[in-house]
XYZ file of N, CA and C in Angstrom:
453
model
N -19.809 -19.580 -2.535
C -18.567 -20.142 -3.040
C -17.860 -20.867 -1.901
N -17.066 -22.198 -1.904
C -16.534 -23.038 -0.965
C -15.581 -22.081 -0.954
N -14.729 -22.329 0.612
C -13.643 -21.346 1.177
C -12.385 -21.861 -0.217
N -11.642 -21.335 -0.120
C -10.287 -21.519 -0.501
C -9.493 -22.893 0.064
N -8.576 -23.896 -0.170
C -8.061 -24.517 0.834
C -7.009 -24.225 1.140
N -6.282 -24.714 1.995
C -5.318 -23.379 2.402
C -3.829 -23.954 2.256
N -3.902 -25.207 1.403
C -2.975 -25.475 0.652
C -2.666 -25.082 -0.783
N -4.138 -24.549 -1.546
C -3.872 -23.685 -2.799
C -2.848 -22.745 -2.369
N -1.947 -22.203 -3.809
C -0.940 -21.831 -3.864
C -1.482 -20.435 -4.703
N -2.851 -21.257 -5.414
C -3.173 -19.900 -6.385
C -4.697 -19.848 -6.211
N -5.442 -18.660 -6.459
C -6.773 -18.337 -6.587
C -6.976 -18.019 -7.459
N -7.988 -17.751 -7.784
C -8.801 -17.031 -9.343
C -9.579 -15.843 -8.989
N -9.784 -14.893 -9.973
C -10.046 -13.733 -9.220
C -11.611 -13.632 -8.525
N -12.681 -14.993 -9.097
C -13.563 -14.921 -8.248
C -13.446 -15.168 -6.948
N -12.161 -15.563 -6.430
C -12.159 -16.122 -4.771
C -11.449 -15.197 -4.446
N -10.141 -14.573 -5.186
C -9.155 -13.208 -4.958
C -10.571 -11.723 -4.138
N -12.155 -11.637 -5.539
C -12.782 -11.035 -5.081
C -13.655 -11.235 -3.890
N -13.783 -12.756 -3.559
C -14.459 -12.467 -2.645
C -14.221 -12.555 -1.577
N -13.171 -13.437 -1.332
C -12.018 -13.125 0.019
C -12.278 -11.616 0.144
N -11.257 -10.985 -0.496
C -11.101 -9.373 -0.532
C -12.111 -8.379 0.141
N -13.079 -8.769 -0.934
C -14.367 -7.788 -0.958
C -14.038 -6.832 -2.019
N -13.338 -7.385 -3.114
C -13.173 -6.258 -4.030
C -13.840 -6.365 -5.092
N -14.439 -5.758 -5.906
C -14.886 -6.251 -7.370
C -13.956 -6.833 -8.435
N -14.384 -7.856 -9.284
C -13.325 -8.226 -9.973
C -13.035 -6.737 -11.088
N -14.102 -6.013 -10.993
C -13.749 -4.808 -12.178
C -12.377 -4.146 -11.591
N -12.475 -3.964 -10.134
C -11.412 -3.281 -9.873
C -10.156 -3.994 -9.659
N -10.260 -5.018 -9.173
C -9.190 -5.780 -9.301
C -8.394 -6.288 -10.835
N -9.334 -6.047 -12.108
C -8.615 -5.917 -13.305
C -7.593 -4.629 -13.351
N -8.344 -3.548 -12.612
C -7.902 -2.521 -12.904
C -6.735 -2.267 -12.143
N -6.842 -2.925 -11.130
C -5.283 -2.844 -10.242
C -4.449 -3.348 -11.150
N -4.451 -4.569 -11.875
C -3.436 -5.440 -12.061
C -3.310 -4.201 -13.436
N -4.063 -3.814 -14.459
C -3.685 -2.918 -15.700
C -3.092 -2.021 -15.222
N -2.971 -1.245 -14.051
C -1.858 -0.110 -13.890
C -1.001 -0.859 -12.790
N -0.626 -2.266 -12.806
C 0.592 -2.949 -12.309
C 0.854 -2.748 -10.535
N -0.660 -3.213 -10.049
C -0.273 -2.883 -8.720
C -0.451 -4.391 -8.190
N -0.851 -5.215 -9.214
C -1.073 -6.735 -8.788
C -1.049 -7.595 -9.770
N -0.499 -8.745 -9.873
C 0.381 -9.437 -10.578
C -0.630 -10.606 -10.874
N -0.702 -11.333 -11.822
C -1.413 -12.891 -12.272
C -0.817 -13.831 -13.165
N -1.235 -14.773 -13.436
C -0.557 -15.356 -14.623
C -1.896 -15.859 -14.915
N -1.726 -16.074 -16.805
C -2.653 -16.896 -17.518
C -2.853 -18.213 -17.460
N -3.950 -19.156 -17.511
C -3.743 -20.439 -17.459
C -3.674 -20.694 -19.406
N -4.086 -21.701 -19.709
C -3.864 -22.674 -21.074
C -4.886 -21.678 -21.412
N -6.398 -21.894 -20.701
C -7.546 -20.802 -20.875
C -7.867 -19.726 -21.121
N -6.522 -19.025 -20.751
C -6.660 -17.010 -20.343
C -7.344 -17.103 -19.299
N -7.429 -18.022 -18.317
C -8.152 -17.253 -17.038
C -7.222 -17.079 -16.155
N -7.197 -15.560 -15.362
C -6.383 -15.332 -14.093
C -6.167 -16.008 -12.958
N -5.182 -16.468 -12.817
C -4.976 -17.138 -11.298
C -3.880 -16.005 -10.603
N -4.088 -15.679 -9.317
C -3.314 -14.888 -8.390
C -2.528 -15.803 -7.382
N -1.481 -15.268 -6.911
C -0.551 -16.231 -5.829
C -1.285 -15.409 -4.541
N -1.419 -16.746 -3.527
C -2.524 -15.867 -2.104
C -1.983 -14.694 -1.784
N -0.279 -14.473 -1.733
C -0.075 -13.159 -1.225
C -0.595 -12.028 -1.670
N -1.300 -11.807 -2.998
C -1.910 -10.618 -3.312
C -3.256 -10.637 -2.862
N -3.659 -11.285 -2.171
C -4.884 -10.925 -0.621
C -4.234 -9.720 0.154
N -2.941 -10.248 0.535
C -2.361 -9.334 1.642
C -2.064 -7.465 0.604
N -1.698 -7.650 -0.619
C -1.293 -6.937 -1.668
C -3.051 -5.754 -1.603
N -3.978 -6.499 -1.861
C -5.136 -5.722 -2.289
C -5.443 -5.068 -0.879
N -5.123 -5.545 0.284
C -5.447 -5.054 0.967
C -4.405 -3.908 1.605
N -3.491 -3.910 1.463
C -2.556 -2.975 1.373
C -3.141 -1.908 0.424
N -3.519 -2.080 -0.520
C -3.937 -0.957 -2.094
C -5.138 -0.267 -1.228
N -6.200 -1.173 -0.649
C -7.730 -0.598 -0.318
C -7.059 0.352 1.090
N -6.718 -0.053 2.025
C -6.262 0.689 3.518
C -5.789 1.789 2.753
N -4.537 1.932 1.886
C -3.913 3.287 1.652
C -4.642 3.847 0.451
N -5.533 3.570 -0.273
C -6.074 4.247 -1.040
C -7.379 4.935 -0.458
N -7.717 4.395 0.964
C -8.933 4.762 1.384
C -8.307 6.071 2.485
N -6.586 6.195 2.405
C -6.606 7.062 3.218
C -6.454 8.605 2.416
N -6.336 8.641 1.422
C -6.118 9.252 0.278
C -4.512 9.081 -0.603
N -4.174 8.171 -0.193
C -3.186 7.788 -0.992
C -3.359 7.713 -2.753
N -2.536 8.488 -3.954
C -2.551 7.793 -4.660
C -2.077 6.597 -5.250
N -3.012 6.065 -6.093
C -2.560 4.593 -6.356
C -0.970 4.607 -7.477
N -0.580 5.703 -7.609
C 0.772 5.681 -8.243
C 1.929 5.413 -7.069
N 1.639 6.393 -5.962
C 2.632 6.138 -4.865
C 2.611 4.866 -4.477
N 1.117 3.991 -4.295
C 0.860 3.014 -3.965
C 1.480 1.727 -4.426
N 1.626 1.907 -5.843
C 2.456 0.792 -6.906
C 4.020 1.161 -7.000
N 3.973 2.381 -6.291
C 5.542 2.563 -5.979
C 6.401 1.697 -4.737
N 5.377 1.863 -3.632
C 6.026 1.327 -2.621
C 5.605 -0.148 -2.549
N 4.934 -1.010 -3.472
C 4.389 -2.054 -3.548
C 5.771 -2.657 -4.726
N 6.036 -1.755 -5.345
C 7.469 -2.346 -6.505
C 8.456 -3.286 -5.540
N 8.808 -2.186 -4.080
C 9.761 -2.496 -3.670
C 9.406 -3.523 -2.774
N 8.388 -4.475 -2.842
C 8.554 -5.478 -2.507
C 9.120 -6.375 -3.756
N 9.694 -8.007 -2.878
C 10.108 -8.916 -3.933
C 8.988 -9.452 -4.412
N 8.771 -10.162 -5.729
C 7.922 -10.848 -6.408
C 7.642 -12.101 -5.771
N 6.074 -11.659 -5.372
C 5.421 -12.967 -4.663
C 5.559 -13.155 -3.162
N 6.144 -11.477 -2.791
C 6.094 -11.281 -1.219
C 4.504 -10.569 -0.893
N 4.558 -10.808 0.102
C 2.911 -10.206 0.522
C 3.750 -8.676 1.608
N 2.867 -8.079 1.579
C 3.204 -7.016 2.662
C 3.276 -7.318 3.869
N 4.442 -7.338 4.503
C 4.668 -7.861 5.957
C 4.405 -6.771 6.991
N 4.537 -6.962 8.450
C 4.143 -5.639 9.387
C 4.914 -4.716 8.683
N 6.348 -5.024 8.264
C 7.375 -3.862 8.618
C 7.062 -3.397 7.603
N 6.857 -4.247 6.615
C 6.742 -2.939 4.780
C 5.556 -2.288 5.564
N 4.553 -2.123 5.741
C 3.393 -1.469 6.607
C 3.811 -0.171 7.659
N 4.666 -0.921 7.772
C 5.463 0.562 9.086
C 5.819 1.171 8.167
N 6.780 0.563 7.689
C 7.850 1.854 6.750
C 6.815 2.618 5.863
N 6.132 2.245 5.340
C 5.131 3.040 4.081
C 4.218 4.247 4.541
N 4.114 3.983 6.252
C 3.438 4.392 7.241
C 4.289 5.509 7.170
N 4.908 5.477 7.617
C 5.935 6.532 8.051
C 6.368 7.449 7.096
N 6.369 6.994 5.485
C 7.002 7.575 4.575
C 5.628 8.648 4.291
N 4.453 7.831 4.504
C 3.122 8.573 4.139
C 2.733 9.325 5.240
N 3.196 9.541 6.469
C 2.309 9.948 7.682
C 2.665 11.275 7.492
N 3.952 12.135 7.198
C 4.200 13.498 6.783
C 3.251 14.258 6.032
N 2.897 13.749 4.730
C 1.658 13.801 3.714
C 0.806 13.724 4.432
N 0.256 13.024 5.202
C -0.866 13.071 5.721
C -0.969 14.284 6.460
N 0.021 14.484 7.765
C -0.654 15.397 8.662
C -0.319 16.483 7.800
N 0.441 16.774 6.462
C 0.201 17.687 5.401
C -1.165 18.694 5.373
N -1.660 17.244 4.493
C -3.107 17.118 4.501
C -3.972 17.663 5.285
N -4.085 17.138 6.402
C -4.795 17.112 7.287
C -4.613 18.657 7.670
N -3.356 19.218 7.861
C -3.081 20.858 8.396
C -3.981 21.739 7.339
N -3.690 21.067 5.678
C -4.418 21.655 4.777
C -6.105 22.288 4.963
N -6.184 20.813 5.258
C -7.959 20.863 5.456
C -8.307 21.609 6.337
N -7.518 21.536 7.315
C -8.209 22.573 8.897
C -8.008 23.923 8.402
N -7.062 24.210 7.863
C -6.873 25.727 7.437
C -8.281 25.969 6.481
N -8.377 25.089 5.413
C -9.792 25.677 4.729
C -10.653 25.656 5.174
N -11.057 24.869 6.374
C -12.163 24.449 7.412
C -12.212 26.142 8.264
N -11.272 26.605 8.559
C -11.387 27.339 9.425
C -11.500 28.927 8.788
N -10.926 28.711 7.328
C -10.716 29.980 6.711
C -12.584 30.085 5.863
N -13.066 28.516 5.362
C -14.080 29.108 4.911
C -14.819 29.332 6.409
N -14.891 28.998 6.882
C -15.868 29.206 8.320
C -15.555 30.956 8.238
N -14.516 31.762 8.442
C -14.155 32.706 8.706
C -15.065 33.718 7.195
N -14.928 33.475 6.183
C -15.221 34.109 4.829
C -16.914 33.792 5.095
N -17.694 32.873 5.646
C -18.684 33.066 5.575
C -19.618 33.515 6.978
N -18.785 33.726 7.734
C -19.554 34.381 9.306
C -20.015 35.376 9.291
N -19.813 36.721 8.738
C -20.752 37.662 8.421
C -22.593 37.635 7.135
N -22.097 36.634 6.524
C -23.529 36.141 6.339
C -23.178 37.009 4.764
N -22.837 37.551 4.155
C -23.195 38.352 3.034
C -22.555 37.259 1.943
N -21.213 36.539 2.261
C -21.257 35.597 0.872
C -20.391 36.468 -0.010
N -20.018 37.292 0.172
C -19.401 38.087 -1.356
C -17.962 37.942 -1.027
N -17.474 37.881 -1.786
C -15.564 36.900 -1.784
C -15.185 38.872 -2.168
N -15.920 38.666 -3.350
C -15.644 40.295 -3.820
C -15.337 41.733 -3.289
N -16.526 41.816 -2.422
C -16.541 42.449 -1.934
C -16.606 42.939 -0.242
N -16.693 41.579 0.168
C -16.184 41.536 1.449
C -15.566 42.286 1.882
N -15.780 43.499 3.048
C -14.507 44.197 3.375
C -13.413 43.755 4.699
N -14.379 42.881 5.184
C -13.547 41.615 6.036
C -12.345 40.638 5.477
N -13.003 40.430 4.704
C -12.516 39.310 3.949
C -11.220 39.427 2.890
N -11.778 40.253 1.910
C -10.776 40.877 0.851
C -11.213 42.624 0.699
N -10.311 43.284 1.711
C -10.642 44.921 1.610
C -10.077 45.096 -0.150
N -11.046 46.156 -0.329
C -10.610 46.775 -1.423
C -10.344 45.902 -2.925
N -10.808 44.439 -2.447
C -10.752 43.516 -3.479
C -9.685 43.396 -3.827
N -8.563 43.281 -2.856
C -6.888 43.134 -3.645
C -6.599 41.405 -3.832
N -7.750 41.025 -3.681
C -7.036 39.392 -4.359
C -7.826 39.392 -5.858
N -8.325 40.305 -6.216
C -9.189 40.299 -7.729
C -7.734 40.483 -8.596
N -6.848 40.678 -7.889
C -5.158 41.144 -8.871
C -4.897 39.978 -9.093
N -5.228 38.930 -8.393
C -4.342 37.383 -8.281
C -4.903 36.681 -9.312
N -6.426 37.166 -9.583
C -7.295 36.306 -10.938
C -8.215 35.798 -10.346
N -9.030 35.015 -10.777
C -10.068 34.053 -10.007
C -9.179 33.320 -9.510
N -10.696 32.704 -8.245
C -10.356 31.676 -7.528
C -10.039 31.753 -6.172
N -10.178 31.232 -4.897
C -10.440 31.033 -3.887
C -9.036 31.326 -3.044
N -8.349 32.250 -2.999
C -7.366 32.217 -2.819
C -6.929 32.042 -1.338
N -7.717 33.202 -0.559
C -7.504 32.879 0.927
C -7.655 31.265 1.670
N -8.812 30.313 0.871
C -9.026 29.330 1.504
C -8.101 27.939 0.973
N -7.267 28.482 -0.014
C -5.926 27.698 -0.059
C -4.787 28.044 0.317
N -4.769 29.099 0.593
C -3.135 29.359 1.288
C -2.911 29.280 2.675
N -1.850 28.931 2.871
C -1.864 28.170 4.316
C -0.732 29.624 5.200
């Protein structure tokens, strides 16, 4: 496909995808739960304004960090219509998400370290473990993995 010229104002989602690197499947699917914007031509075919280059790539970075794409179309609202994500919206979103993250991240090490701990004696039994759960007092709590989610 010829580049884009860089006086277009608008793309179509075959150049939106391949700029990007996104599939056009998913890029329908952004725009159906309103995280990216188009207009119809006379045709029904999609044309995008270039700033949602900068837009998809904002969606892929924070969705690849585990962001969901609801928060994602949240902090993407509060841009103006037909703004692209600038450094600073990038900082700020950063910042609003980096709490969540090292959340996260504290989350994971705790199960990292708690299943490591539940399976070092080698026997495997959650049940009956007397390391693990004496006397089976998390069988009161119901099923389910309890030590390796609680922080």
């Amino acid at each position: 496909m010829a580049p884009v010229p860089a006086q277009a104002t608008e793309i179509t989602i075959g150049e939106l995808s391949e700029r990007s690197g996104v599939p056009a499947s998913a890029l329908r699917f952004y725009e159906r739960k309103g995280l990216i914007r188009s207009r119809r031509t006379a045709g029904n075919q999609r044309r995008y304004r270039r700033e949602v280059l900068r837009q998809v790539a904002f969606i892929r970075a924070s969705h690849h960090l585990g962001i969901p794409l609801s928060v994602i179309g949240d902090a993407l609202a509060k841009l103006p219509e037909g703004q692209a994500p600038t450094r600073e919206f990038w900082a700020r979103a950063s910042e609003c998400w980096s709490a969540e993250l090292n959340a996260r991240i504290k989350r994971l090490e705790n199960m990292r370290d708690r299943f490591t701990e539940c399976i070092g004696c080698g026997c495997l039994s959650f049940e009956q473990c007397g390391l693990v759960n004496p006397g089976d007092e998390l069988g009161s709590r119901g099923a389910g993995p309890y030590r390796l989610f609680d922080s």
